[in-house]
Short mmCIF file of C-alpha atoms in Angstrom, two decimals:
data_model
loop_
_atom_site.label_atom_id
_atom_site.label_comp_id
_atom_site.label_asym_id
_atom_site.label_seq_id
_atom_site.Cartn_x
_atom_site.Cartn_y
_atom_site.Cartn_z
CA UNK A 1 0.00 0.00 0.00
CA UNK A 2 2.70 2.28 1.06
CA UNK A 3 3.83 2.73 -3.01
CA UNK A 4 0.56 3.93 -3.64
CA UNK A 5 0.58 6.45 -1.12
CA UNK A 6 4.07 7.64 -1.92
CA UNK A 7 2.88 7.51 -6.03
CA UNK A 8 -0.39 9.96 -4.92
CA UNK A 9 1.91 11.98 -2.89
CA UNK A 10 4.25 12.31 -6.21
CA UNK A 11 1.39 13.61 -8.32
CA UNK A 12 -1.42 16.76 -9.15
CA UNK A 13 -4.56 15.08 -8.42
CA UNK A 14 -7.63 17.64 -8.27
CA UNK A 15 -10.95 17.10 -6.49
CA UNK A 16 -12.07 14.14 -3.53
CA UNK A 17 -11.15 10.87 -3.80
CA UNK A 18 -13.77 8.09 -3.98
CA UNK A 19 -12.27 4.90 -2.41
CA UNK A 20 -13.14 1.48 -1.53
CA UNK A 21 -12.44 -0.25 1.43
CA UNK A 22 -11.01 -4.15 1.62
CA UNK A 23 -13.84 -5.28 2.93
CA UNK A 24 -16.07 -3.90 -0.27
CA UNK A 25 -13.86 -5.39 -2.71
CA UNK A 26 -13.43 -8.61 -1.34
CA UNK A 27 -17.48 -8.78 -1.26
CA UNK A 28 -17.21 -7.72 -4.86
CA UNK A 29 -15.27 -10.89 -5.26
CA UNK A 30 -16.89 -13.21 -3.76
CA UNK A 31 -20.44 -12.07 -5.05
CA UNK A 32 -19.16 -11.91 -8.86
CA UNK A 33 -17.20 -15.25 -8.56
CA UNK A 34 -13.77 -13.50 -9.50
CA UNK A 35 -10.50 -12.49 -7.88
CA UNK A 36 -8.62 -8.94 -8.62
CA UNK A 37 -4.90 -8.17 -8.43
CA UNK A 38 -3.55 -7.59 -5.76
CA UNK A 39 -2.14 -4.17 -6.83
CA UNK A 40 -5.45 -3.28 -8.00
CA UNK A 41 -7.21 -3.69 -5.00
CA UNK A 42 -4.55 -1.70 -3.28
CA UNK A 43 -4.89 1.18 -5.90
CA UNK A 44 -9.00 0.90 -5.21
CA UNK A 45 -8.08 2.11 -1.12
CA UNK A 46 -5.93 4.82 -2.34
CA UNK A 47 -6.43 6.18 -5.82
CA UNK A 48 -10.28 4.97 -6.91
CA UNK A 49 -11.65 5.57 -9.93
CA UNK A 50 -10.28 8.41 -12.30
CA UNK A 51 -8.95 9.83 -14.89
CA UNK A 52 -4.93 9.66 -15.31
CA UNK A 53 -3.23 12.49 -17.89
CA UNK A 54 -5.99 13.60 -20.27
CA UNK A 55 -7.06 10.05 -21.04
CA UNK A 56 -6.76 7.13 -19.34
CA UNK A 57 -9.24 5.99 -16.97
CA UNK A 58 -9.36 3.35 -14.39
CA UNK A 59 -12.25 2.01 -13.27
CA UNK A 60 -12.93 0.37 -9.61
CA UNK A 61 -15.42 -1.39 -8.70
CA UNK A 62 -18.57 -1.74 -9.31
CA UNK A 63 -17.93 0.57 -12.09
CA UNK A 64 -15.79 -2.46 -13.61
CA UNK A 65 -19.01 -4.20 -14.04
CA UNK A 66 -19.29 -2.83 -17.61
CA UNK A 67 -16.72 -5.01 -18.89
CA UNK A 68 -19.35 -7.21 -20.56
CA UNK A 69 -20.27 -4.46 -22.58
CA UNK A 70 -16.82 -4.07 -24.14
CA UNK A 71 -16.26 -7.97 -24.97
CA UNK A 72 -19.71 -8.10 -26.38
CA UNK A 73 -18.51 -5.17 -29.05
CA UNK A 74 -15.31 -7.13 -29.59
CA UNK A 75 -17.03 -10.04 -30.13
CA UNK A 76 -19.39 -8.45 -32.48
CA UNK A 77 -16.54 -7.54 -34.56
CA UNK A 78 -14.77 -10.77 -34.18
CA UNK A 79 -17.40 -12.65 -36.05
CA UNK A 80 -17.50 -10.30 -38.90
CA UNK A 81 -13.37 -11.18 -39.25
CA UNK A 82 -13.83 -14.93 -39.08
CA UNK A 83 -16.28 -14.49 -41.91
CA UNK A 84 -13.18 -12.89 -44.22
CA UNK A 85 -11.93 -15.95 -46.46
CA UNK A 86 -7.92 -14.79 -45.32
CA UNK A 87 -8.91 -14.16 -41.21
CA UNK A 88 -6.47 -16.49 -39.50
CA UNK A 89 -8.02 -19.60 -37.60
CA UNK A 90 -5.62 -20.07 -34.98
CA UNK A 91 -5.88 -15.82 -34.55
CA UNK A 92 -9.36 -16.41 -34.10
CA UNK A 93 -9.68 -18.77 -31.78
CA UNK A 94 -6.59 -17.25 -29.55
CA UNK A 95 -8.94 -13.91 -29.12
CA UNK A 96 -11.68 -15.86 -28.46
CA UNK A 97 -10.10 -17.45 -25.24
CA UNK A 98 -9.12 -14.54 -24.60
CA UNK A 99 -12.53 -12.46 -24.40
CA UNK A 100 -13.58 -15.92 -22.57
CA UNK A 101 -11.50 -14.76 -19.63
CA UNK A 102 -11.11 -11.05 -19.91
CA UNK A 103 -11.81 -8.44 -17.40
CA UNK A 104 -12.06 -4.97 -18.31
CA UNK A 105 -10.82 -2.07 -16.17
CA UNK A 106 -10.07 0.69 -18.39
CA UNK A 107 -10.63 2.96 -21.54
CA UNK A 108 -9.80 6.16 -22.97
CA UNK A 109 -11.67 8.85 -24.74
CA UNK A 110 -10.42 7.21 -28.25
CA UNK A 111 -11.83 4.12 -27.79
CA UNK A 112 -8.92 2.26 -26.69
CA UNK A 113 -9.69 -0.02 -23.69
CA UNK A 114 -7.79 -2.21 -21.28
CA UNK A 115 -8.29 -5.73 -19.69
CA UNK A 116 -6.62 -8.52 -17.80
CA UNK A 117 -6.84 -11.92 -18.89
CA UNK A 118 -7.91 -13.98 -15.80
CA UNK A 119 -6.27 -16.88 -17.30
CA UNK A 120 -3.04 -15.83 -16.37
CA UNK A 121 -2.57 -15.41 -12.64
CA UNK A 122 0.07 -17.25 -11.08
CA UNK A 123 1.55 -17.53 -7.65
CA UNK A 124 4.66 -15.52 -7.89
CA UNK A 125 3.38 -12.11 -8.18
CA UNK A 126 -0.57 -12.03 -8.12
CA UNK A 127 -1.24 -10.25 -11.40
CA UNK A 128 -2.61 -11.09 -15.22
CA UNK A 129 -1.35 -10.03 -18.33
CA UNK A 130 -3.05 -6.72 -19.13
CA UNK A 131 -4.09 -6.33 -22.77
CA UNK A 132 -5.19 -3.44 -24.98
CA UNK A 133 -7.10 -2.94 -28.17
CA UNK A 134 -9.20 0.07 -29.81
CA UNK A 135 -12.85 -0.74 -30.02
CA UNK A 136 -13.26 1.37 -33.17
CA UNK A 137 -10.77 -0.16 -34.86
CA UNK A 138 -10.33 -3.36 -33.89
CA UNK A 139 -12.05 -4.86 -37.09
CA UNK A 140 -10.38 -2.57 -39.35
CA UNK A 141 -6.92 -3.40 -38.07
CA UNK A 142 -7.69 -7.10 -38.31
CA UNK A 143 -8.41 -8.16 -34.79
CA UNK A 144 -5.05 -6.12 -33.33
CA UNK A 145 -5.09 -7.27 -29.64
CA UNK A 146 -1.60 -6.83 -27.98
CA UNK A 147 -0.43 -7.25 -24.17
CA UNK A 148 1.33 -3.71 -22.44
CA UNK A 149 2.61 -5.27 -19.47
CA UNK A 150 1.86 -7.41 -16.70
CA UNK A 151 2.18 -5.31 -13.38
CA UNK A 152 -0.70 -3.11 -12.48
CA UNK A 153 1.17 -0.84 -10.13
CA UNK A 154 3.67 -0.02 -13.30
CA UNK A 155 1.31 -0.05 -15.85
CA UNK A 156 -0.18 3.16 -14.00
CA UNK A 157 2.85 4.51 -12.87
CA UNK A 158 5.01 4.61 -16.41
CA UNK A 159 1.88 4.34 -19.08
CA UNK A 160 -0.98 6.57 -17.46
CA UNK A 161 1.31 8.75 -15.43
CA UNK A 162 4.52 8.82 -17.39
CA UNK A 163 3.26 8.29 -20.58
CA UNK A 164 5.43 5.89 -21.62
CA UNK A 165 5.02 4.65 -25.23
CA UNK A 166 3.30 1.56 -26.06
CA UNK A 167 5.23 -0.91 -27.64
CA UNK A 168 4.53 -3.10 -31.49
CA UNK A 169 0.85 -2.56 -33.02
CA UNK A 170 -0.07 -0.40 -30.15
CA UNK A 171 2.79 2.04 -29.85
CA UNK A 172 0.40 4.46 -32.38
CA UNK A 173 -1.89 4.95 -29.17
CA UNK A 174 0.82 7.02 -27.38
CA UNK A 175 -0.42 10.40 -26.17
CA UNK A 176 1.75 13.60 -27.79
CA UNK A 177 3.41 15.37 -24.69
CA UNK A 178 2.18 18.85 -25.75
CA UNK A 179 -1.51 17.01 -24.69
CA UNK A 180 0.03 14.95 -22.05
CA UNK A 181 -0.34 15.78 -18.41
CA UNK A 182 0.93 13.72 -15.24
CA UNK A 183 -2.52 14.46 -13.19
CA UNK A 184 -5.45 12.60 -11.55
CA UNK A 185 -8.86 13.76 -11.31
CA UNK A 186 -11.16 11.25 -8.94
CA UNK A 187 -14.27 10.65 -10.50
CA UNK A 188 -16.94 12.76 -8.46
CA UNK A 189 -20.14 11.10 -7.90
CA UNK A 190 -22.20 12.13 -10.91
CA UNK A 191 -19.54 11.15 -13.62
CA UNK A 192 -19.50 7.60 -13.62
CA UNK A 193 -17.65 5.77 -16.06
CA UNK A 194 -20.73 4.19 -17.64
CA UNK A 195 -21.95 7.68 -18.99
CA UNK A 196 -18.24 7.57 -21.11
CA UNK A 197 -18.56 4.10 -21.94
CA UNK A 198 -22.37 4.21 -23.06
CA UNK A 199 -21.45 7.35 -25.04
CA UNK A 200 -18.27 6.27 -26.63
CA UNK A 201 -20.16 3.31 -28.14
CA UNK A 202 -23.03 5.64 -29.77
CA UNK A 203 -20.59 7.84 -31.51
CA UNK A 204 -18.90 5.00 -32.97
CA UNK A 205 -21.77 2.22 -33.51
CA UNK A 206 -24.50 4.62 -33.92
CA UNK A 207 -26.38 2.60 -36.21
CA UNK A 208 -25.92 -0.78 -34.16
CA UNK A 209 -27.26 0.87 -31.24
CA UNK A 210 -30.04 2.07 -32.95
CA UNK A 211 -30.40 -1.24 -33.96
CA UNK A 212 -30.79 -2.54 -30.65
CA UNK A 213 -32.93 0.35 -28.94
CA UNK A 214 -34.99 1.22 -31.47
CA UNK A 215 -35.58 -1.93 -33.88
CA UNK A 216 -34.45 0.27 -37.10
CA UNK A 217 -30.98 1.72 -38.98
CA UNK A 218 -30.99 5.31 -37.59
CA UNK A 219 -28.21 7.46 -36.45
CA UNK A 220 -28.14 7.86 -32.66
CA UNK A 221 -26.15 11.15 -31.61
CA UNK A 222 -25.46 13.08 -28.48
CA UNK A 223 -27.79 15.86 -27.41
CA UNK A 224 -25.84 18.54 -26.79
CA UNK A 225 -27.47 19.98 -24.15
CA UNK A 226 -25.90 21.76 -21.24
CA UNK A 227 -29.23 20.34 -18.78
CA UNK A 228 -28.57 16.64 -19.86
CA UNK A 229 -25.62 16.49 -16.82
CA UNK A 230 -28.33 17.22 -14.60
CA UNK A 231 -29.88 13.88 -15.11
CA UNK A 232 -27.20 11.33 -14.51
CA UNK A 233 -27.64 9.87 -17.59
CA UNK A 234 -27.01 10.07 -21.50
CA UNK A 235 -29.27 11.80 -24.06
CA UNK A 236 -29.26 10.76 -27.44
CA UNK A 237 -31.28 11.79 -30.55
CA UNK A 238 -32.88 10.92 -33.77
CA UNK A 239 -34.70 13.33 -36.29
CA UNK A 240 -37.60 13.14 -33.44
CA UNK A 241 -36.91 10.55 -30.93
CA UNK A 242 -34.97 12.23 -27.24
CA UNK A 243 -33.94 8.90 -25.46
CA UNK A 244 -32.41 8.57 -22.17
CA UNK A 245 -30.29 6.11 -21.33
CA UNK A 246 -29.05 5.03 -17.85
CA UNK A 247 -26.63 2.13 -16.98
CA UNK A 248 -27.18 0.52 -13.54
CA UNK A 249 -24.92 -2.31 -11.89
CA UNK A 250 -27.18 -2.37 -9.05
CA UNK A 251 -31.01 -2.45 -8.64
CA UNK A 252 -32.05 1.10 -7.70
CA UNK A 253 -35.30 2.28 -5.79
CA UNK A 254 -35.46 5.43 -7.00
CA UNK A 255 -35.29 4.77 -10.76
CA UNK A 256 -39.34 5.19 -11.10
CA UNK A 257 -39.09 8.50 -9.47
CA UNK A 258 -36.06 9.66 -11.12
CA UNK A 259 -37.25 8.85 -14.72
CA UNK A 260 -40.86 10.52 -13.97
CA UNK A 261 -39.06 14.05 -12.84
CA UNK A 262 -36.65 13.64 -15.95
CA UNK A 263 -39.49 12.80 -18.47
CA UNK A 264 -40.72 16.18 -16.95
CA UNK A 265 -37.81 18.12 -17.90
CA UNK A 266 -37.36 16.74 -21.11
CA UNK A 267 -40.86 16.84 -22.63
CA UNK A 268 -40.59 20.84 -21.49
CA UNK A 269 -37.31 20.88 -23.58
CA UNK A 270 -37.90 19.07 -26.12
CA UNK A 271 -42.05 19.51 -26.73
CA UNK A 272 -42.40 18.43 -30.36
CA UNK A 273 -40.24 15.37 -29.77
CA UNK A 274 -41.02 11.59 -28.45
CA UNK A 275 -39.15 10.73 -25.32
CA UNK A 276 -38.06 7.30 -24.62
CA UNK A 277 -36.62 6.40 -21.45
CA UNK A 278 -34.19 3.23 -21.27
CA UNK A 279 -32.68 1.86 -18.22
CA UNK A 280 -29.63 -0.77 -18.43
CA UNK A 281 -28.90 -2.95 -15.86
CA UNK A 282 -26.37 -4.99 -16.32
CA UNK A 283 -25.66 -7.38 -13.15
CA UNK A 284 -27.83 -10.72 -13.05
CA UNK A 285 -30.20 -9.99 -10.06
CA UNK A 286 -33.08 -11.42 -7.99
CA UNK A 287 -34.33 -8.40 -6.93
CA UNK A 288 -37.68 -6.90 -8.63
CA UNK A 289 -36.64 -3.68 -8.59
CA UNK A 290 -35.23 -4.59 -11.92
CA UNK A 291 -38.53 -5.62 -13.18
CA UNK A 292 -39.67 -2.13 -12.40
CA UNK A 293 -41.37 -0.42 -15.39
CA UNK A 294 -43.27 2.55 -14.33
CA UNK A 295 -43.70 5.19 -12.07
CA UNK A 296 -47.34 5.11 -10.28
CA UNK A 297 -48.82 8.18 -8.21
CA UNK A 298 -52.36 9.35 -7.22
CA UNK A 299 -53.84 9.27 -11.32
CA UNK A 300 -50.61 9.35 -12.98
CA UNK A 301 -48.70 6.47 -14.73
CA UNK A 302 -45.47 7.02 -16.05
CA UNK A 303 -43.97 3.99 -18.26
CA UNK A 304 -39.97 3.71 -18.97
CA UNK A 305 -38.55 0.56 -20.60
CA UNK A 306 -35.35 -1.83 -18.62
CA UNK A 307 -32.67 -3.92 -20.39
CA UNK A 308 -31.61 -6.69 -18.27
CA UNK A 309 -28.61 -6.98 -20.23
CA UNK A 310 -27.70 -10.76 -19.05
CA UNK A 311 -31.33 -11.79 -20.44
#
């Protein structure tokens, strides 16, 4: 612990940090069937989740939870490359093992994201391989997957605080130093790395995602609209669809009431425009809260639609 203390002492880190204690993570563990590094569970008490430089950022728990999201896109693009007569077998079937057992923890705003592969521990220093790849151009670079390193604790110290270049296929994803600044900014409560994720995959999938939400090919954008950060979620548009999208790990009780005041807001915004409302959640749950699907008060009925993304 004490090198992460002496690493945050080292550095410019602006606003309040949002840790986790031991005791959270290891009931992270044990409830999702899965076991971190040790060096990562020591950056969780100390550092959290952030933002490192201008790009790169770490996600703790349960923030990490997204990681299905990001294989699912990989894999997505996977299957279009095995359908290319020249696509490599043996290539195929490597990154397939390895999205099998990979575990997401990090991204940037160009796409690029980061992930151990669980099938990798062994006793001598508690860590996995740590791989990277660009989500908007994985297909296009043929399925370019390459491992940065091995150690957490120096894959944070010399790539997202030094800026170290990135070695082989990946060494074109290293920062300029005119943009590059050794900082890192906690994420405060409201900026959760979901919102980045969930938006990162619109701007470069709109049509997939359009796809998937709305059952035709349209382009999905970002409303650019200074109110949206006032509703903890993402706002995206069509030519007359405003949809709101919010990505839960956890059941919440307060979704029904939250979406109601929001649909409020938006319809006042936005009058000549239909309003969807979408929440995600994407841990397998027994709790009904997830079945939740409206907002009922007095004589008024408010209807939102839930993904239960492991159904």
């Amino acid at each position: 612990m004490e090198k992460w203390y002496e690493l945050l002492k080292s550095i410019q880190f602006e606003g309040v940090l949002n840790v986790m204690s031991l005791e959270d993570l290891q009931e992270f563990e044990t409830d999702n069937n899965m076991s971190f590094p040790k060096e990562y569970k020591e950056f969780c008490q100390v550092f959290g989740s952030g933002i490192f430089g201008n790009e790169i950022r770490i996600s703790c728990p349960p923030e990490i939870e997204e990681s299905p999201i990001w294989s699912a896109t990989i894999f997505g693009d996977l299957d279009s490359l095995k359908k290319l007569p020249d696509f490599p077998v043996d290539k195929a079937e490597q990154i397939t093992k390895l999205l099998k057992n990979a575990l997401f923890f990090g991204n940037t705003g160009n796409c690029e994201v980061f992930l151990w592969n669980l099938a990798t521990e062994n006793c001598t220093d508690s860590n996995y391989d740590i791989y990277m790849t660009n989500l908007d151009c994985f297909e296009c670079e043929g399925g370019e997957i390459e491992i940065v390193g091995r150690s957490f604790y120096t894959f944070i110290k010399d790539i997202a605080l030094k800026n170290v270049p990135f070695t082989g296929v990946m060494s074109k994803y290293a920062y300029p130093d005119e943009i590059f600044e050794s900082k890192f900014t906690p994420f405060s409560l409201r900026e959760l790395t979901s919102d980045s994720t969930t938006k990162g995959l619109v701007l470069n999938h709109p049509v997939d995602f359009a796809n998937w939400l709305l059952g035709s090919s349209q382009a999905l954008t970002c409303a650019d609209w200074s109110e949206a950060a006032k509703l903890n979620a993402i706002i995206l548009k069509t030519e007359d669809t405003i949809i709101q999208i919010d990505v839960r790990t956890r059941p919440d009780p307060n979704i029904p009431t939250q979406f109601f005041n929001d649909y409020l807001r938006l319809s006042t915004q936005f009058p000549d425009q239909n309003i969807r409302q979408v929440i995600i959640y994407l841990k397998p749950t027994n709790s009904p809260l997830v079945h939740l699907t409206s907002y009922e008060a007095s004589n008024i009925k408010h209807d939102f639609e839930v993904i239960r993304l492991w159904e």
